[in-house]
mmCIF file of C-alpha atoms in Angstrom:
data_model
loop_
_atom_site.group_PDB
_atom_site.id
_atom_site.type_symbol
_atom_site.label_atom_id
_atom_site.label_comp_id
_atom_site.label_asym_id
_atom_site.label_seq_id
_atom_site.Cartn_x
_atom_site.Cartn_y
_atom_site.Cartn_z
ATOM 1 C CA MET A 544 115.787 89.718 110.159
ATOM 2 C CA LEU A 545 115.619 91.649 106.324
ATOM 3 C CA LYS A 546 114.016 94.532 107.315
ATOM 4 C CA ARG A 547 111.656 98.173 105.237
ATOM 5 C CA ARG A 548 110.866 100.950 105.513
ATOM 6 C CA ILE A 549 107.777 101.923 106.809
ATOM 7 C CA GLY A 550 106.445 104.565 104.617
ATOM 8 C CA ARG A 551 106.890 108.541 105.394
ATOM 9 C CA LEU A 552 106.984 106.743 109.120
ATOM 10 C CA GLY A 553 110.512 106.504 108.575
ATOM 11 C CA TYR A 554 110.901 103.042 110.665
ATOM 12 C CA GLU A 555 112.766 100.262 109.289
ATOM 13 C CA GLY A 556 110.595 97.194 110.246
ATOM 14 C CA SER A 557 111.121 93.956 110.262
ATOM 15 C CA VAL A 558 108.987 92.863 106.801
ATOM 16 C CA VAL A 559 107.500 89.897 108.655
ATOM 17 C CA MET A 560 104.415 91.514 111.378
ATOM 18 C CA PHE A 561 104.008 89.451 114.099
ATOM 19 C CA GLY A 562 100.060 89.168 114.096
ATOM 20 C CA ALA A 563 99.235 89.128 116.973
ATOM 21 C CA ALA A 564 95.418 87.886 116.847
ATOM 22 C CA SER A 565 97.848 84.281 116.526
ATOM 23 C CA LEU A 566 97.772 85.138 120.732
ATOM 24 C CA GLY A 567 93.924 85.578 121.426
ATOM 25 C CA ASN A 568 93.184 82.249 122.537
ATOM 26 C CA VAL A 569 96.422 80.684 123.530
ATOM 27 C CA THR A 570 97.990 80.613 127.392
ATOM 28 C CA GLN A 571 100.385 83.481 128.966
ATOM 29 C CA GLU A 572 102.734 81.108 129.212
ATOM 30 C CA GLU A 573 102.379 80.017 124.817
ATOM 31 C CA ALA A 574 102.263 84.057 124.309
ATOM 32 C CA ASP A 575 105.567 85.087 126.100
ATOM 33 C CA GLU A 576 107.755 82.517 123.839
ATOM 34 C CA SER A 577 106.017 83.130 121.088
ATOM 35 C CA ILE A 578 107.153 87.198 121.581
ATOM 36 C CA SER A 579 109.999 85.948 122.758
ATOM 37 C CA PHE A 580 111.035 84.011 119.461
ATOM 38 C CA ALA A 581 109.861 86.334 117.567
ATOM 39 C CA ARG A 582 112.434 88.891 119.331
ATOM 40 C CA ALA A 583 115.036 86.356 119.615
ATOM 41 C CA HIS A 584 114.663 86.723 114.715
ATOM 42 C CA GLY A 585 114.584 90.443 114.903
ATOM 43 C CA VAL A 586 111.507 91.109 114.331
ATOM 44 C CA ASN A 587 110.659 94.611 115.482
ATOM 45 C CA HIS A 588 106.986 95.351 113.896
ATOM 46 C CA PHE A 589 103.979 93.702 115.988
ATOM 47 C CA ASP A 590 100.567 94.293 115.135
ATOM 48 C CA THR A 591 97.344 93.656 117.467
ATOM 49 C CA ALA A 592 94.126 94.389 117.724
ATOM 50 C CA ALA A 593 91.015 95.185 120.255
ATOM 51 C CA SER A 594 88.763 92.630 118.374
ATOM 52 C CA TYR A 595 91.450 89.238 118.887
ATOM 53 C CA GLY A 596 90.395 88.248 121.624
ATOM 54 C CA ASP A 597 92.712 88.456 124.390
ATOM 55 C CA ALA A 598 95.548 89.258 122.224
ATOM 56 C CA GLU A 599 96.226 92.604 124.064
ATOM 57 C CA LEU A 600 96.435 90.846 127.741
ATOM 58 C CA ARG A 601 98.641 88.357 126.312
ATOM 59 C CA MET A 602 101.178 90.971 124.675
ATOM 60 C CA GLY A 603 101.404 93.202 127.995
ATOM 61 C CA PRO A 604 103.692 92.103 129.935
ATOM 62 C CA ILE A 605 106.578 91.989 127.241
ATOM 63 C CA ILE A 606 105.733 94.058 125.265
ATOM 64 C CA SER A 607 104.547 96.551 127.745
ATOM 65 C CA GLY A 608 109.009 95.615 129.123
ATOM 66 C CA ILE A 609 110.354 96.115 125.267
ATOM 67 C CA ARG A 610 108.212 99.567 124.004
ATOM 68 C CA SER A 611 110.638 101.468 122.682
ATOM 69 C CA ASP A 612 112.669 98.772 120.736
ATOM 70 C CA ILE A 613 110.154 97.950 118.837
ATOM 71 C CA PHE A 614 107.181 99.495 116.564
ATOM 72 C CA LEU A 615 103.651 98.917 118.576
ATOM 73 C CA ALA A 616 100.179 99.188 116.084
ATOM 74 C CA THR A 617 96.973 98.283 117.179
ATOM 75 C CA LYS A 618 92.907 99.133 116.225
ATOM 76 C CA THR A 619 89.622 99.194 116.379
ATOM 77 C CA GLY A 620 86.863 98.186 115.198
ATOM 78 C CA GLU A 621 84.026 100.798 116.285
ATOM 79 C CA ARG A 622 82.451 103.228 113.630
ATOM 80 C CA THR A 623 81.968 106.056 116.737
ATOM 81 C CA LYS A 624 83.882 108.761 117.072
ATOM 82 C CA ALA A 625 83.076 107.658 121.153
ATOM 83 C CA LYS A 626 83.204 104.363 121.150
ATOM 84 C CA ALA A 627 86.122 103.887 118.931
ATOM 85 C CA LYS A 628 88.259 106.220 121.591
ATOM 86 C CA GLU A 629 86.645 104.038 124.603
ATOM 87 C CA GLU A 630 88.132 101.325 122.820
ATOM 88 C CA ILE A 631 91.722 103.223 121.517
ATOM 89 C CA TYR A 632 92.214 104.106 126.024
ATOM 90 C CA ARG A 633 91.084 100.262 126.775
ATOM 91 C CA SER A 634 93.740 98.760 124.440
ATOM 92 C CA MET A 635 95.961 101.451 126.064
ATOM 93 C CA GLU A 636 95.373 99.189 129.237
ATOM 94 C CA ARG A 637 95.280 96.340 128.559
ATOM 95 C CA MET A 638 98.892 96.888 126.513
ATOM 96 C CA LYS A 639 99.688 97.964 129.107
ATOM 97 C CA VAL A 640 101.675 101.252 126.843
ATOM 98 C CA ASP A 641 101.132 105.052 127.063
ATOM 99 C CA SER A 642 101.086 105.500 123.055
ATOM 100 C CA VAL A 643 100.532 103.282 120.001
ATOM 101 C CA ASP A 644 102.651 103.717 116.904
ATOM 102 C CA LEU A 645 99.867 103.589 114.891
ATOM 103 C CA LEU A 646 96.259 102.942 114.871
ATOM 104 C CA GLN A 647 94.372 101.790 112.681
ATOM 105 C CA LEU A 648 90.982 102.056 111.840
ATOM 106 C CA HIS A 649 89.623 98.029 111.260
ATOM 107 C CA ALA A 650 88.468 95.660 108.499
ATOM 108 C CA VAL A 651 87.473 98.549 106.515
ATOM 109 C CA GLY A 652 86.785 96.785 102.963
ATOM 110 C CA THR A 653 83.699 98.496 101.235
ATOM 111 C CA ILE A 654 82.691 101.910 100.815
ATOM 112 C CA GLU A 655 80.111 102.093 103.090
ATOM 113 C CA GLU A 656 82.548 101.434 105.898
ATOM 114 C CA LEU A 657 84.859 104.137 104.680
ATOM 115 C CA ASP A 658 81.838 106.355 104.724
ATOM 116 C CA ARG A 659 80.344 105.202 108.124
ATOM 117 C CA CYS A 660 84.183 105.722 109.559
ATOM 118 C CA THR A 661 84.645 109.047 107.428
ATOM 119 C CA GLU A 662 82.049 111.153 108.487
ATOM 120 C CA LYS A 663 80.716 113.578 111.016
ATOM 121 C CA GLY A 664 81.151 111.773 114.763
ATOM 122 C CA GLY A 665 82.829 108.944 112.511
ATOM 123 C CA ALA A 666 85.991 107.034 113.907
ATOM 124 C CA LEU A 667 88.306 108.288 112.323
ATOM 125 C CA GLU A 668 87.368 112.634 114.250
ATOM 126 C CA ALA A 669 88.242 109.623 117.669
ATOM 127 C CA ALA A 670 92.007 108.339 115.954
ATOM 128 C CA LEU A 671 92.433 112.527 116.054
ATOM 129 C CA GLU A 672 91.266 112.931 118.903
ATOM 130 C CA ALA A 673 94.199 110.674 120.082
ATOM 131 C CA LYS A 674 96.503 112.002 118.357
ATOM 132 C CA ASP A 675 96.266 114.985 119.344
ATOM 133 C CA GLU A 676 96.109 113.763 122.836
ATOM 134 C CA GLY A 677 99.359 111.643 122.231
ATOM 135 C CA ILE A 678 98.380 108.348 122.884
ATOM 136 C CA VAL A 679 98.343 108.086 119.053
ATOM 137 C CA LYS A 680 101.173 108.906 116.582
ATOM 138 C CA ASN A 681 100.195 107.889 112.942
ATOM 139 C CA ILE A 682 96.668 106.998 111.816
ATOM 140 C CA GLY A 683 96.319 103.896 108.491
ATOM 141 C CA ILE A 684 93.954 102.095 107.755
ATOM 142 C CA THR A 685 92.879 98.243 106.831
ATOM 143 C CA GLY A 686 90.147 96.254 105.071
ATOM 144 C CA HIS A 687 89.833 92.465 103.943
ATOM 145 C CA GLY A 688 87.818 91.411 101.195
ATOM 146 C CA HIS A 689 87.964 91.841 96.820
ATOM 147 C CA GLN A 690 86.961 95.793 97.747
ATOM 148 C CA ALA A 691 89.795 96.051 100.043
ATOM 149 C CA PRO A 692 92.207 98.362 96.950
ATOM 150 C CA ALA A 693 89.445 99.951 95.971
ATOM 151 C CA THR A 694 88.117 101.355 98.315
ATOM 152 C CA HIS A 695 91.409 101.792 100.143
ATOM 153 C CA LEU A 696 92.799 104.575 97.103
ATOM 154 C CA GLU A 697 89.632 106.622 98.149
ATOM 155 C CA ALA A 698 90.398 106.336 101.372
ATOM 156 C CA LEU A 699 93.603 108.253 100.741
ATOM 157 C CA ARG A 700 92.153 110.196 98.575
ATOM 158 C CA ARG A 701 89.659 111.150 101.629
ATOM 159 C CA PHE A 702 92.557 111.551 104.439
ATOM 160 C CA PRO A 703 96.795 110.906 104.063
ATOM 161 C CA PHE A 704 96.155 107.959 106.026
ATOM 162 C CA ALA A 705 100.282 106.792 107.136
ATOM 163 C CA THR A 706 99.257 102.937 106.050
ATOM 164 C CA VAL A 707 97.083 100.952 104.366
ATOM 165 C CA LEU A 708 96.783 96.967 105.352
ATOM 166 C CA LEU A 709 94.661 94.482 103.223
ATOM 167 C CA PRO A 710 94.976 90.900 101.788
ATOM 168 C CA LEU A 711 97.700 89.545 98.705
ATOM 169 C CA ASN A 712 99.219 86.603 98.019
ATOM 170 C CA TYR A 713 99.510 85.201 94.394
ATOM 171 C CA TYR A 714 95.968 83.860 93.572
ATOM 172 C CA MET A 715 94.203 87.320 94.007
ATOM 173 C CA TYR A 716 96.451 89.213 92.737
ATOM 174 C CA SER A 717 96.117 86.513 89.679
ATOM 175 C CA LEU A 718 92.749 88.299 89.505
ATOM 176 C CA PRO A 719 92.748 91.132 86.431
ATOM 177 C CA GLU A 720 90.310 93.758 88.896
ATOM 178 C CA TYR A 721 91.830 92.502 92.170
ATOM 179 C CA ARG A 722 95.563 92.743 90.684
ATOM 180 C CA ALA A 723 94.398 96.147 88.547
ATOM 181 C CA ASP A 724 92.687 97.624 91.427
ATOM 182 C CA PHE A 725 96.455 96.698 93.574
ATOM 183 C CA ASP A 726 98.020 98.519 91.817
ATOM 184 C CA ALA A 727 96.645 101.162 91.409
ATOM 185 C CA LEU A 728 96.105 101.394 94.826
ATOM 186 C CA MET A 729 100.527 100.306 95.189
ATOM 187 C CA GLU A 730 100.256 103.602 92.987
ATOM 188 C CA GLU A 731 98.611 105.577 94.765
ATOM 189 C CA ALA A 732 100.288 105.096 97.673
ATOM 190 C CA GLY A 733 103.567 105.825 96.307
ATOM 191 C CA LYS A 734 102.484 109.083 95.540
ATOM 192 C CA GLN A 735 102.060 110.149 99.142
ATOM 193 C CA ASP A 736 104.473 107.900 100.206
ATOM 194 C CA ALA A 737 101.966 105.452 102.669
ATOM 195 C CA ALA A 738 103.092 102.176 103.267
ATOM 196 C CA VAL A 739 101.451 99.538 102.461
ATOM 197 C CA ARG A 740 101.469 96.329 104.958
ATOM 198 C CA VAL A 741 99.564 92.919 103.701
ATOM 199 C CA ILE A 742 97.635 90.292 105.272
ATOM 200 C CA LYS A 743 96.949 86.768 104.324
ATOM 201 C CA ALA A 744 100.093 85.660 102.028
ATOM 202 C CA VAL A 745 99.687 82.684 103.043
ATOM 203 C CA ALA A 746 96.268 81.678 102.890
ATOM 204 C CA LYS A 747 95.330 78.853 101.144
ATOM 205 C CA ALA A 748 90.810 78.363 101.330
ATOM 206 C CA PRO A 749 88.601 78.660 103.202
ATOM 207 C CA TRP A 750 87.876 75.672 105.962
ATOM 208 C CA GLY A 751 86.052 72.305 104.006
ATOM 209 C CA GLU A 752 82.541 72.236 106.743
ATOM 210 C CA ASN A 753 84.146 68.748 107.596
ATOM 211 C CA GLN A 754 87.346 69.369 106.990
ATOM 212 C CA LYS A 755 89.407 69.199 110.358
ATOM 213 C CA ARG A 756 91.120 71.963 111.737
ATOM 214 C CA ASN A 757 94.361 71.787 112.551
ATOM 215 C CA TYR A 758 95.497 75.187 112.848
ATOM 216 C CA ALA A 759 93.974 78.369 115.225
ATOM 217 C CA THR A 760 93.316 80.575 111.591
ATOM 218 C CA TRP A 761 89.893 80.964 110.331
ATOM 219 C CA TYR A 762 90.586 79.766 106.806
ATOM 220 C CA GLU A 763 93.514 77.105 105.983
ATOM 221 C CA PRO A 764 96.657 78.280 105.974
ATOM 222 C CA PHE A 765 99.076 76.106 103.595
ATOM 223 C CA ASP A 766 101.928 74.556 106.173
ATOM 224 C CA GLN A 767 104.560 73.128 103.942
ATOM 225 C CA GLN A 768 107.961 75.051 104.496
ATOM 226 C CA GLU A 769 108.770 75.239 99.799
ATOM 227 C CA VAL A 770 105.312 76.831 99.879
ATOM 228 C CA ILE A 771 105.154 79.071 102.678
ATOM 229 C CA ASP A 772 108.934 80.089 101.102
ATOM 230 C CA ALA A 773 106.933 80.764 97.728
ATOM 231 C CA CYS A 774 104.358 82.245 99.684
ATOM 232 C CA VAL A 775 106.117 84.352 101.064
ATOM 233 C CA HIS A 776 108.479 85.185 97.879
ATOM 234 C CA PHE A 777 105.929 86.412 96.493
ATOM 235 C CA VAL A 778 104.339 89.094 98.562
ATOM 236 C CA LEU A 779 107.994 90.775 99.629
ATOM 237 C CA SER A 780 108.942 90.499 95.451
ATOM 238 C CA PHE A 781 107.402 94.123 95.999
ATOM 239 C CA PRO A 782 109.820 96.516 97.141
ATOM 240 C CA GLY A 783 106.466 98.416 97.959
ATOM 241 C CA ILE A 784 105.470 95.952 99.915
ATOM 242 C CA ALA A 785 106.457 97.408 103.829
ATOM 243 C CA GLY A 786 106.032 93.937 105.250
ATOM 244 C CA PHE A 787 103.133 91.464 105.869
ATOM 245 C CA ALA A 788 101.085 89.803 109.330
ATOM 246 C CA SER A 789 101.417 86.037 110.462
ATOM 247 C CA ALA A 790 98.934 83.908 109.912
ATOM 248 C CA GLY A 791 97.172 83.986 113.148
ATOM 249 C CA ASP A 792 98.664 80.513 114.607
ATOM 250 C CA ILE A 793 101.791 80.817 116.625
ATOM 251 C CA HIS A 794 103.060 77.094 115.756
ATOM 252 C CA LEU A 795 102.615 78.667 111.505
ATOM 253 C CA PHE A 796 105.058 81.876 113.019
ATOM 254 C CA PRO A 797 108.098 79.926 113.020
ATOM 255 C CA LYS A 798 108.191 78.637 109.362
ATOM 256 C CA ILE A 799 107.188 81.978 108.539
ATOM 257 C CA VAL A 800 110.047 83.349 109.999
ATOM 258 C CA ASP A 801 112.683 81.026 108.143
ATOM 259 C CA ALA A 802 111.157 81.935 105.141
ATOM 260 C CA VAL A 803 111.648 85.016 105.530
ATOM 261 C CA GLU A 804 115.740 84.200 106.682
ATOM 262 C CA ARG A 805 115.347 82.540 103.945
ATOM 263 C CA PHE A 806 113.932 85.313 101.116
ATOM 264 C CA GLY A 807 116.676 85.527 98.131
ATOM 265 C CA SER A 808 116.959 82.184 97.528
ATOM 266 C CA MET A 809 114.059 81.126 95.455
ATOM 267 C CA ASN A 810 113.329 83.527 92.345
ATOM 268 C CA ASP A 811 110.728 84.082 91.012
ATOM 269 C CA GLU A 812 109.668 81.935 88.688
ATOM 270 C CA GLU A 813 109.869 78.939 90.803
ATOM 271 C CA ALA A 814 107.761 80.100 93.185
ATOM 272 C CA ALA A 815 105.143 80.821 90.625
ATOM 273 C CA ARG A 816 105.621 77.004 89.525
ATOM 274 C CA ILE A 817 105.264 76.086 92.585
ATOM 275 C CA LEU A 818 102.273 78.069 94.092
ATOM 276 C CA SER A 819 100.511 77.166 89.986
ATOM 277 C CA ALA A 820 101.269 73.855 90.826
ATOM 278 C CA ILE A 821 98.981 74.241 93.539
ATOM 279 C CA SER A 822 95.526 72.405 93.973
ATOM 280 C CA GLY A 823 92.657 74.116 95.418
ATOM 281 C CA TYR A 824 94.163 77.164 96.551
ATOM 282 C CA THR A 825 91.638 79.640 96.226
ATOM 283 C CA SER A 826 90.221 83.217 98.210
ATOM 284 C CA VAL A 827 89.463 83.066 101.572
ATOM 285 C CA PHE A 828 87.047 85.415 100.788
ATOM 286 C CA GLU A 829 83.742 86.417 98.582
ATOM 287 C CA SER A 830 83.907 83.857 95.529
ATOM 288 C CA PRO A 831 84.966 86.407 92.091
ATOM 289 C CA THR A 832 83.628 86.811 89.798
ATOM 290 C CA SER A 833 86.586 86.525 87.696
ATOM 291 C CA ILE A 834 89.686 83.691 87.384
ATOM 292 C CA ALA A 835 92.537 84.534 86.402
#
């Protein structure tokens, strides 16, 4: 399993992060099988959130036993200090652990949301207090949507977040404004040695109104191995990307792991040829205003 350094934290994490949103609505047996598969394939980077249904509960039985062998991250979507602190402690109880390597302020994709988190009495104060108490080792930020790169750039100017987590895929990077904002974020993150981790690598498009939903993801994912290989190649072709989260469906996870294990067998031109030829490939977020 390919590993990369998680910014200034120095931890060598698997480039594919076990995205635990996939565990939100599965049985304990299915969760155990998926986590065991990840571990057998060298995945040591686990990322979950308080808002992922029962994901933290499903992780607990195995994760608590291998806590020292993995990098464990969770998130709080609360915006006030009091509610965020409650959620952080709840996450520890649900996962049966005493600490996490990374606590992230979740879904901060606009300046308005960033203001709420960083104001007096905001969620950032809860994260800092939890860090002082030793239950949170590092603090990061995540965001969705087309404003996430610009928002996270401003976030890094306000506070030295150890990590950022935001969308990146071939289509979104083809949008001039998104590309410019993402590149600016990468530059600043590089200066601060903050780890850039990404989501939505294998996202194809929003589900159609009457489309049959074969996966637990809230968007339509790619499921053909060649296309997944190209998607994974694209995000990992950025040397500054520390890792990417697997899609939120346990049935896609083995294909994503396969793609990582084959990374290097495809070149940039081949990946671009495959991805540029896909009909219906678009953003899963709000409609962009310009398309390359």
